[in-house]
Coordinates of C-alpha atoms in Angstrom, one line a residue:
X79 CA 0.0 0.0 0.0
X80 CA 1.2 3.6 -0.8
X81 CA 2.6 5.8 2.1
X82 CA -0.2 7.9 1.4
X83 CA -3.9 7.9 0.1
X84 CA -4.6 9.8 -3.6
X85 CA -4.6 13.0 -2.9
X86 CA -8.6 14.6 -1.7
X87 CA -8.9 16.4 -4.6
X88 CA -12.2 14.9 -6.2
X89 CA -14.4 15.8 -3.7
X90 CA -13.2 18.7 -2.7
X91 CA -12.3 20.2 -6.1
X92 CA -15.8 22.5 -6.0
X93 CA -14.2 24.4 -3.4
X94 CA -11.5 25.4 -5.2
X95 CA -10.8 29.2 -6.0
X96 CA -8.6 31.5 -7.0
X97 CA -4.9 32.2 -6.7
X98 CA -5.7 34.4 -3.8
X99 CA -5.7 31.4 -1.5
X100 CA -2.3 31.2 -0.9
X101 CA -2.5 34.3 0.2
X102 CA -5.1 33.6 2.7
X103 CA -3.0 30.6 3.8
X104 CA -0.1 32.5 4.6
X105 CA -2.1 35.3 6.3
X106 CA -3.6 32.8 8.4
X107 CA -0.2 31.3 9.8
X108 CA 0.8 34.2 10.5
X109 CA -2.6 35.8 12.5
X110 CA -2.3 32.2 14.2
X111 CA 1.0 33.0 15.7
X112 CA 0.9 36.5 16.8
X113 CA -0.7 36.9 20.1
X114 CA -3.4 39.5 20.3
X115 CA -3.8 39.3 16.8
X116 CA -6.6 41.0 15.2
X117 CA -9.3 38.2 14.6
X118 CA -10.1 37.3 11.3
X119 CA -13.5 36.6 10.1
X120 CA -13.7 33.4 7.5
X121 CA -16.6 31.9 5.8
X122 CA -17.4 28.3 6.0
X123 CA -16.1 27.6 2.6
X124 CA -13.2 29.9 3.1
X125 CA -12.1 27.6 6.1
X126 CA -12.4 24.4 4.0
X127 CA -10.3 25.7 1.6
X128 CA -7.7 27.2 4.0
X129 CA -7.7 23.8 6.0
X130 CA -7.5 21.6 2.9
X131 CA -4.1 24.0 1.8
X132 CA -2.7 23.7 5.2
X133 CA -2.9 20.2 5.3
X134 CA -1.4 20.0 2.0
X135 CA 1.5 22.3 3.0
X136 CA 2.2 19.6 6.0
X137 CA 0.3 22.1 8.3
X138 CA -1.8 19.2 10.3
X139 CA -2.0 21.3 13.2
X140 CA -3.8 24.3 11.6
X141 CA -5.7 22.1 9.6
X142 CA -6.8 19.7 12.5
X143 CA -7.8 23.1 14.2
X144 CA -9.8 24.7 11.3
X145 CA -11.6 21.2 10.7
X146 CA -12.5 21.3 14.6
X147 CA -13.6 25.1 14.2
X148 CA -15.8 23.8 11.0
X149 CA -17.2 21.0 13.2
X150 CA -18.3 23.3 15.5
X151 CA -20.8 25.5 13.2
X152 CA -21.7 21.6 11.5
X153 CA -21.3 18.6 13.5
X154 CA -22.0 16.3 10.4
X155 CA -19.5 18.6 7.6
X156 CA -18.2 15.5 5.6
X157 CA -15.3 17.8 4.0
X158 CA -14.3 19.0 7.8
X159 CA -14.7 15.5 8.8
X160 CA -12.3 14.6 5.9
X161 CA -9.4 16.9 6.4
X162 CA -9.9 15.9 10.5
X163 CA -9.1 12.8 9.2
X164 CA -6.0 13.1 7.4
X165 CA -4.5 15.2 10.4
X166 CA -5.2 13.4 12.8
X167 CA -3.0 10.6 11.0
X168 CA -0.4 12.5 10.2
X169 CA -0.4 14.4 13.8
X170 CA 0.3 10.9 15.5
X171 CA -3.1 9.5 16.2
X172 CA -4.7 7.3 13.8
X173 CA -6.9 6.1 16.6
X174 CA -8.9 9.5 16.5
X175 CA -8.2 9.6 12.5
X176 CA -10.6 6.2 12.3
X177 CA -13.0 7.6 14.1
X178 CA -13.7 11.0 12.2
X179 CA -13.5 8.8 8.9
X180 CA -15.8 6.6 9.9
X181 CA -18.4 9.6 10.9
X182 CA -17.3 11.3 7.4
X183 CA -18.6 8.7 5.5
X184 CA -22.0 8.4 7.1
X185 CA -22.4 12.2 6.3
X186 CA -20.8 11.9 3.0
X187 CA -24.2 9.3 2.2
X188 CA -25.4 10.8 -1.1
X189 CA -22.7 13.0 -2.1
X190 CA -20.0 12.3 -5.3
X191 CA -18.0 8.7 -4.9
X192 CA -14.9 11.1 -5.7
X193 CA -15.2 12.4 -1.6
X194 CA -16.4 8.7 -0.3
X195 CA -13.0 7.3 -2.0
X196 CA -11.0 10.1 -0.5
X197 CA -12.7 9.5 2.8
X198 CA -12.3 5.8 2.7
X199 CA -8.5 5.7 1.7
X200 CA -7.9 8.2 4.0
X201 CA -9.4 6.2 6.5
X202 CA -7.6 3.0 4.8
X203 CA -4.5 4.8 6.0
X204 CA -5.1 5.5 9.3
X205 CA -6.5 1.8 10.1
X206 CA -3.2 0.7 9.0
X207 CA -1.1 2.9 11.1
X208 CA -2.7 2.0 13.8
X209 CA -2.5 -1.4 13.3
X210 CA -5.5 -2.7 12.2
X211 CA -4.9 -5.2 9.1
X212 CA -8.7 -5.5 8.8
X213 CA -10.2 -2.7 9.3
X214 CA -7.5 -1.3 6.5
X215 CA -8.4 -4.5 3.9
X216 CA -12.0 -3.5 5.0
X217 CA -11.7 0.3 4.0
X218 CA -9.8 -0.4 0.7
X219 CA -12.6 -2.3 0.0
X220 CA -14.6 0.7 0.4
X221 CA -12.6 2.6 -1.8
X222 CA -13.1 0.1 -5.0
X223 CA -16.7 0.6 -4.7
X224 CA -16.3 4.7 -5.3
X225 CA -13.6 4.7 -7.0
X226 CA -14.0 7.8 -9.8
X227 CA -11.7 6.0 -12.3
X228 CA -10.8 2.8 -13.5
X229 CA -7.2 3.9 -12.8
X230 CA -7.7 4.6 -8.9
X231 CA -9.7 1.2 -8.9
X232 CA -6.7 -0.7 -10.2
X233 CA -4.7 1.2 -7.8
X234 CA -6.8 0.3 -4.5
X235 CA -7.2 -2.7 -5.9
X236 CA -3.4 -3.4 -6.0
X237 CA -2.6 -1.6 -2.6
X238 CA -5.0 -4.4 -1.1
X239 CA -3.3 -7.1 -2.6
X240 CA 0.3 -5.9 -1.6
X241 CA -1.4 -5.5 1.8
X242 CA -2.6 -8.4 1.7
X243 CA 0.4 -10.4 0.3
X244 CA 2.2 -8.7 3.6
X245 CA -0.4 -9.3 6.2
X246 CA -0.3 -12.6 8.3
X247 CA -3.8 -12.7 9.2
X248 CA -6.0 -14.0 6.0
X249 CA -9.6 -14.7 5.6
X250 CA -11.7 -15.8 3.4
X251 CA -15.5 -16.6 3.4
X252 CA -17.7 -18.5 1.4
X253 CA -21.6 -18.1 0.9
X254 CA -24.4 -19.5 -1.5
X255 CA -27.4 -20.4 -2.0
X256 CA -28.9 -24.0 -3.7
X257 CA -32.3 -24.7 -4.9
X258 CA -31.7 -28.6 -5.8
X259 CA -33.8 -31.2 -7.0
X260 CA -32.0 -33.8 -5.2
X261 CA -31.0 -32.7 -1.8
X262 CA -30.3 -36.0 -0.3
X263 CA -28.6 -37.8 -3.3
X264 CA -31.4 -39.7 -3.2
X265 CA -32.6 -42.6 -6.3
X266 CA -34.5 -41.0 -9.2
X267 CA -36.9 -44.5 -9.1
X268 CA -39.3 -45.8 -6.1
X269 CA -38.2 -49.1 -6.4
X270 CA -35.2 -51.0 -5.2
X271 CA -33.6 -53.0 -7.5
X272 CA -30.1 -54.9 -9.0
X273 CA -29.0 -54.5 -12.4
X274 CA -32.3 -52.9 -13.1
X275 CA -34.1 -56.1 -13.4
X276 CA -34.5 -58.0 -9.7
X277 CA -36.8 -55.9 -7.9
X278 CA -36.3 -56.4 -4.6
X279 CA -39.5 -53.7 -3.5
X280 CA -40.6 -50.0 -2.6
X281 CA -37.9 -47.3 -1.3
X282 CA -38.7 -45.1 1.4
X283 CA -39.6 -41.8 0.7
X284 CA -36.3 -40.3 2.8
X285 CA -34.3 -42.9 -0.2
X286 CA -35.9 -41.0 -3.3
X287 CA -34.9 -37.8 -4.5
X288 CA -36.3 -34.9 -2.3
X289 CA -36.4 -31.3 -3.6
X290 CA -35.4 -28.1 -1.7
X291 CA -33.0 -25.3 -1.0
X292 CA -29.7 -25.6 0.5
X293 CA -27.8 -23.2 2.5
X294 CA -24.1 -23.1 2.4
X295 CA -21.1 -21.2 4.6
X296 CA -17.5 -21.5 4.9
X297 CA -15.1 -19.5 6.7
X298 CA -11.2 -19.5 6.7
X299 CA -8.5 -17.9 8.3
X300 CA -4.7 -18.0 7.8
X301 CA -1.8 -17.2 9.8
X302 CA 1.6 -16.9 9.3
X303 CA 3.7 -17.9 11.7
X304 CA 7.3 -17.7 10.5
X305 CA 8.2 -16.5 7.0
X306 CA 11.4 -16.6 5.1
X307 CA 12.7 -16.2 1.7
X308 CA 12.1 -19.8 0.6
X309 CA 9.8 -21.1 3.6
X310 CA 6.7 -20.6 5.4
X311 CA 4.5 -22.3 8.6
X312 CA 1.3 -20.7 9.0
X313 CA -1.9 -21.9 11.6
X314 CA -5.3 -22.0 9.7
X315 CA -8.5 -22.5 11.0
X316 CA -11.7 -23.3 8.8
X317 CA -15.6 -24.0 9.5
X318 CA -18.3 -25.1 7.1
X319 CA -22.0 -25.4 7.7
X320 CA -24.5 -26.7 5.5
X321 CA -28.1 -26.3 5.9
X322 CA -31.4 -27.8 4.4
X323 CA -34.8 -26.9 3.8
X324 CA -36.7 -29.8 2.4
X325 CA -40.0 -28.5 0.0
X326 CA -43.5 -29.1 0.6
X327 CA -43.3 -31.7 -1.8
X328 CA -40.7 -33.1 0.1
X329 CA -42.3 -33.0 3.0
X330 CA -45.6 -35.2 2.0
X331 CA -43.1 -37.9 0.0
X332 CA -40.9 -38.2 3.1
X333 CA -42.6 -37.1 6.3
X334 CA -40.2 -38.9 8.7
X335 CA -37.3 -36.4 7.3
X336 CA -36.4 -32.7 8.6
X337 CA -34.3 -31.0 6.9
X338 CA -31.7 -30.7 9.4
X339 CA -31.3 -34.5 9.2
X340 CA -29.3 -33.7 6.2
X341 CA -27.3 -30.7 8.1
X342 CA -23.8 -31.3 8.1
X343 CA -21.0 -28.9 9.9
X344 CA -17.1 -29.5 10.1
X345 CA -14.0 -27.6 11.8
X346 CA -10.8 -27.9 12.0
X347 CA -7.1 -26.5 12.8
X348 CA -4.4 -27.2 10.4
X349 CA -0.4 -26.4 10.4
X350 CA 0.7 -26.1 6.9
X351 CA 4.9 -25.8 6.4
X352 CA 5.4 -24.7 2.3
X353 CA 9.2 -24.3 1.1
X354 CA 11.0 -25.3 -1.8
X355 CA 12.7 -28.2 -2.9
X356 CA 16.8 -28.4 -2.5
X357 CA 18.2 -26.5 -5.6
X358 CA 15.2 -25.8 -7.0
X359 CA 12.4 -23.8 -7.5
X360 CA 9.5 -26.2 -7.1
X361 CA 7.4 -25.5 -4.2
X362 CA 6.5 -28.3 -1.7
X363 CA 3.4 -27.9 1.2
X364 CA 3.2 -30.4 4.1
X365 CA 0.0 -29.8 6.3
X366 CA -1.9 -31.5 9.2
X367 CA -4.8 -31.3 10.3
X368 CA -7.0 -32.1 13.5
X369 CA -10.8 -31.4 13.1
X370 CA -14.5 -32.7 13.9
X371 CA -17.7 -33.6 12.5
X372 CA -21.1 -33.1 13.0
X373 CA -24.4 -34.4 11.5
X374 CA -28.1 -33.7 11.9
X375 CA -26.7 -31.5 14.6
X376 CA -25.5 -34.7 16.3
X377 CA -21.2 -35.5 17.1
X378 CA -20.7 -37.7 14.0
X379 CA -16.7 -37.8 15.6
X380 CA -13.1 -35.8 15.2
X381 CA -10.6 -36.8 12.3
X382 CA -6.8 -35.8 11.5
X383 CA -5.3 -35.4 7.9
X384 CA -2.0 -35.4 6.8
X385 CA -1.1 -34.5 3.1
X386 CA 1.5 -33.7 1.0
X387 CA 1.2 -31.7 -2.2
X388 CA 4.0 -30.3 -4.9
X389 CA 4.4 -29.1 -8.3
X390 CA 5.8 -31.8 -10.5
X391 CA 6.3 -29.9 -13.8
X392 CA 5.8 -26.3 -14.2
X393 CA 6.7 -23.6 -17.3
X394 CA 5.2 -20.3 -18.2
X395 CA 1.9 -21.3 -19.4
X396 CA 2.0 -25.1 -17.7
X397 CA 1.8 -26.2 -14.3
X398 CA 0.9 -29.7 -13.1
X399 CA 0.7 -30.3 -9.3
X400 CA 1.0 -33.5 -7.1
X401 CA -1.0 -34.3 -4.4
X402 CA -1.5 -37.4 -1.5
X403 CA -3.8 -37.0 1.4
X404 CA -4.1 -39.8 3.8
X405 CA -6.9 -39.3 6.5
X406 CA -8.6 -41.3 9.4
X407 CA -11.7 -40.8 11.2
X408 CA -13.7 -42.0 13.8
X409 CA -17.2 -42.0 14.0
X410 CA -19.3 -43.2 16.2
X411 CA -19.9 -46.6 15.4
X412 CA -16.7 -47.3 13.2
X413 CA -13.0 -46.2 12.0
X414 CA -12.8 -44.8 8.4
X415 CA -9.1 -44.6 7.0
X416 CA -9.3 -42.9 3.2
X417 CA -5.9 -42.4 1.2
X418 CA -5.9 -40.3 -1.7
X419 CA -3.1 -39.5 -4.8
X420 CA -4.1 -36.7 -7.1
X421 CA -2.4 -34.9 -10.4
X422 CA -3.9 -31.7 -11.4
X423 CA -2.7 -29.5 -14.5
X424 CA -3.4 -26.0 -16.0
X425 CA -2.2 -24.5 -18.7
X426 CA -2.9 -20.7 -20.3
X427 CA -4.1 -20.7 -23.6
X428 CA -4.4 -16.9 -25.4
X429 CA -7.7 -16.4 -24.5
X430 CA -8.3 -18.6 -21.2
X431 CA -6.7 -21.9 -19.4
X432 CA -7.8 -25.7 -19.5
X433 CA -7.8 -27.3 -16.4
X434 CA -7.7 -31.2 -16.0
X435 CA -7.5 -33.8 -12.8
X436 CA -7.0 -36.9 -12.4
X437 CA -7.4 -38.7 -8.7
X438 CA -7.4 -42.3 -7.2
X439 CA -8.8 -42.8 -3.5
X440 CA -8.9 -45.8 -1.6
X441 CA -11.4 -45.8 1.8
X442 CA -11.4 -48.5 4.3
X443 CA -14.0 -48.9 7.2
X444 CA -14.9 -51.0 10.0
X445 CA -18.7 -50.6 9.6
X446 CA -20.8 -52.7 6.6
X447 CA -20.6 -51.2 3.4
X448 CA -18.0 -48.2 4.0
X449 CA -14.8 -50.2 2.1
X450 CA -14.2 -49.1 -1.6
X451 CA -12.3 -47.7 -4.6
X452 CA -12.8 -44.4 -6.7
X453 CA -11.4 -43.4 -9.6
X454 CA -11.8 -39.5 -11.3
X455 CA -11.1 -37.3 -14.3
X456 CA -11.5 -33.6 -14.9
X457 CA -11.8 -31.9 -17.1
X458 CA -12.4 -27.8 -17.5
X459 CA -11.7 -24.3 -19.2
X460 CA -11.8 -21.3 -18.0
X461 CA -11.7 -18.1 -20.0
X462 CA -10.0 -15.0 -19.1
X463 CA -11.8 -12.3 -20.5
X464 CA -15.3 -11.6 -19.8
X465 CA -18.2 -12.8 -22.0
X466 CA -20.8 -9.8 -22.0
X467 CA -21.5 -9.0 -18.2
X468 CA -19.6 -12.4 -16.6
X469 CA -16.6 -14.3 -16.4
X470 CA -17.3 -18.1 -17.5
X471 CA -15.8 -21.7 -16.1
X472 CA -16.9 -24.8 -17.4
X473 CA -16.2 -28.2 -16.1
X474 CA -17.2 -32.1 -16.5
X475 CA -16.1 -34.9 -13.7
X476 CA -16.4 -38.3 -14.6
X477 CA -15.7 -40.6 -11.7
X478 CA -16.6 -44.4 -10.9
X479 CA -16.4 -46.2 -7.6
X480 CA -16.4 -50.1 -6.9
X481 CA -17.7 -52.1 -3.0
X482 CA -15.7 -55.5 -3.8
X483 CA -18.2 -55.9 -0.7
X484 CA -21.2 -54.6 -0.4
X485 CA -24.5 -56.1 1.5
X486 CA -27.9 -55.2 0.7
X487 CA -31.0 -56.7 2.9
X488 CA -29.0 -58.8 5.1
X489 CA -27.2 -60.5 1.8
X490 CA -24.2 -59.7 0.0
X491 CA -24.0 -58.9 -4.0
X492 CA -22.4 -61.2 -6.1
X493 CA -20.7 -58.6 -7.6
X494 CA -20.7 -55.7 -5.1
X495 CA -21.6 -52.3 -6.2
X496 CA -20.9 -49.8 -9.0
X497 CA -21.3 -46.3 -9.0
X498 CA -20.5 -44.5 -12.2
X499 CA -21.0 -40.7 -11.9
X500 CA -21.1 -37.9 -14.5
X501 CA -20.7 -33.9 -12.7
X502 CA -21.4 -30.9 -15.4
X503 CA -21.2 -27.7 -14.3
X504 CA -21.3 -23.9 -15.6
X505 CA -19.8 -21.0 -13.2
X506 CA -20.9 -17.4 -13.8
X507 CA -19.8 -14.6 -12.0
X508 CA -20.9 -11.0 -12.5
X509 CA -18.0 -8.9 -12.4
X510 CA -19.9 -5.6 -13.5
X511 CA -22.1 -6.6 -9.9
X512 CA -21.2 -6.5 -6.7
X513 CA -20.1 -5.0 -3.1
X514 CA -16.4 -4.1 -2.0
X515 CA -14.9 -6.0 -4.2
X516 CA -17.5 -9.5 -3.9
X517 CA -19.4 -10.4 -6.8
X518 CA -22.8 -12.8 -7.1
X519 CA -21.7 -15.8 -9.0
X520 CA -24.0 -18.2 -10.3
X521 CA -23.1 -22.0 -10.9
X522 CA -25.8 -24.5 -13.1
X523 CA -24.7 -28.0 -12.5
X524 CA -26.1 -31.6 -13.5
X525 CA -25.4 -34.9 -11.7
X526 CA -26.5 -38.2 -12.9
X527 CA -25.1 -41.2 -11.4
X528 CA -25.5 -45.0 -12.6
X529 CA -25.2 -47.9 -10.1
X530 CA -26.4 -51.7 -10.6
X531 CA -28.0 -50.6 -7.1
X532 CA -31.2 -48.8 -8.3
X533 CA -31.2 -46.8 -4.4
X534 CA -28.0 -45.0 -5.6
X535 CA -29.4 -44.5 -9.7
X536 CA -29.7 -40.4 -9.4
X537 CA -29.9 -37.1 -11.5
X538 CA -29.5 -34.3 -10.0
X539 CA -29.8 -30.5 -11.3
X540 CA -28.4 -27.4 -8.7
X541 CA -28.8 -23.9 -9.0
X542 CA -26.4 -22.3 -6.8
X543 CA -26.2 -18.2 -6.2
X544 CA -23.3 -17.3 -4.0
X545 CA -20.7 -14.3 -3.5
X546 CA -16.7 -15.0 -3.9
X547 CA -14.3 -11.7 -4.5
X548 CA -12.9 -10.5 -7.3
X549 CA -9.2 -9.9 -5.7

């Protein structure tokens, strides 16, 4: 971030006059420091303009004193409240400089964006001398919103990021909203059946699909711990909630299901450690993590996480990353171990990138049912310019997963279960939308998943509105 704010000129540029007001600058220096000096009558706008040139001059003093003087004959003067809060900063105490910015911008409501951004860098600046990472990242954000020109947009927009590169507290939050016509991955038939020929009888209304809205919210923080030129350890913390509404629909099918049976909430600690490999440039992340589970508001038991990820191959336009996870958890009526290895590419084409995963997974339980194998591809594009008023991501996910042993009504299947599972999705976000620098993104997906078990036989279509920042 800059030492200093752009300079308040767009706001107060209607207040400017004629060469005279050096003039009246000098002449009030020198009244101000000759005792019993004749007193000298100023307008209001006279003492704006005098207090804005002080300040200017590196007179915070005078300028702090007219600003105080205006404040007296108007208690809610945005442009007094302004110039208060620049010298206060500059005088030593951005403590009192936060405050008059935050009172300048509730009476600078209505009023040109040019004196909003000027209030709100200036208020950006004393937040950070004083120490306050987020209440800075939270003024800057501010400032996008009124910026007067794409050029003092960009340049907010960078100071935030250099801010933020420098900071060692980060957050980041995740909302949205999905209306779904499958809320509980439940089968798309009534019946039960294997290999879609040896009916077996009627599924429970809770096993079909059920329509209705879900509510989702994550939430993560980041901090550093120690940083160096080639290595990093930072602490992060993350929680996730998911709630769900079941229609009325819903409802009659299924009465014996709420909604919050299918709430599920997660949270966890992690200590990641990211360096670089010996004589090279390839970065390398080791993390673990403890956390817990919950589900239908019940303790559905803790689990820890260790993984391992780093870039295998990477050029100007190519990267492709390496990942293995390994994870066990404990629930309450069995031990789950899962072990994962991942490879995950990008590369930059002129006008976007094409992303594309592949993944292998191995799970293991104690429990009936809970032991099996998945396999995955990826693949997506994403473009880099904007198509009319949004940014555009596709993706499709193909992925199959095989129970060697799986039991069904008290007997087990000759040939265990098969799931074979199709994801396409479409990601919009509205760049031209939005509020300090978050933007409403929409996502249309459709699910359809085979199985020679006609209870997992799904499609699925989700609508999902949410919010994710531009920067």
């Amino acid at each position: 971030m800059q030492s200093q704010p752009i300079a308040v000129t767009h706001g107060l540029r209607r207040l400017a006059r004629a060469v005279w007001l050096g003039l009246c600058l000098a002449g009030a220096v020198g009244l101000a420091s000759v005792a019993g000096a004749e007193t000298v009558k100023l307008s209001l706008d006279q003492s704006r303009i005098i207090a804005r040139q002080a300040l200017m001059a590196g007179n915070a003093a005078l300028a702090r004193a007219l600003a105080k003087g205006l404040l007296q004959a108007d208690a809610d003067d945005p442009y007094a409240l302004l110039i208060l809060t620049a010298a206060e900063t500059q005088l030593g105490d951005p403590a009192a400089g936060r405050q008059a910015g935050r009172a300048a911008w509730i009476a600078a409501r209505g009023l040109p964006d040019g004196l909003r951004y000027d209030i709100a860098r200036y208020t950006a600046l004393a937040a950070l001398q004083d120490g306050r990472v987020l209440p800075t990242q939270f003024w800057l954000r501010r400032a996008v919103d009124t910026a007067p020109t794409s050029q003092a947009r960009a340049q907010t927009i960078a100071d935030y990021r250099a801010l933020r590169s420098n900071t060692r507290l980060r957050y980041a939050i995740d909302l949205s909203v999905t209306p779904s016509d499958n809320l509980n991955d439940g089968a798309s038939s009534k019946y039960l059946s294997i290999d879609d020929w040896f009916v077996l009888g009627l599924l429970s209304g809770s096993a079909q699909a059920l329509s209705g809205v879900r509510a989702d919210a994550r939430l993560r923080l980041t901090y550093l711990l120690r940083t160096s030129a080639k290595s990093q350890t930072s602490l992060g913390f993350s929680a996730a909630a998911s709630r769900n509404f079941l229609s009325d629909e819903a409802k009659l099918l299924a009465p014996d299901l709420r909604g919050k049976d299918l709430d599920q909430s997660a949270a966890e600690v992690s200590v990641t450690q990211d360096f670089l490999w010996p004589q090279s440039q390839h970065p390398i992340s080791l993390s673990f993590a403890l956390g817990q589970n919950w589900a239908a508001g019940q303790v559905a038991g803790p689990y820890v996480r260790a993984q391992i990820s780093t870039s295998v191959f990477q050029r100007e336009r190519t990267e492709i990353r390496m990942e293995v996870t390994t994870q066990r958890a404990w629930r309450t009526d069995s031990l789950i171990d899962a072990n994962a290895l991942s490879l995950e590419g990008q590369h930059h084409l002129g006008a976007g990138a094409i992303n594309w995963g592949l993944a292998v997974s191995e799970v293991a339980g104690t429990a009936i049912n809970q032991s099996y194998k998945r396999g995955s591809a990826s693949l997506g594009y994403r473009f880099d310019k904007p198509i009319g008023p949004v940014t555009l991501a596709t993706s499709l996910t193909a992925s199959n997963s095989h129970y060697e042993i799986y039991q069904l009504l008290g007997a087990q299947l000759t040939k265990g279960r098969t799931d074979t599972q199709f994801d396409l999705s479409v990601d919009m976000t509205f760049q031209n939308i939005g509020l300090m620098g978050y933007s409403p993104t929409l996502s249309l997906s459709r699910t359809t998943t085979q199985s020679n078990v006609s209870r997992f036989e799904s499609n699925g279509v989700n609508i999902s509105v949410g919010i994710t920042s531009q920067f």
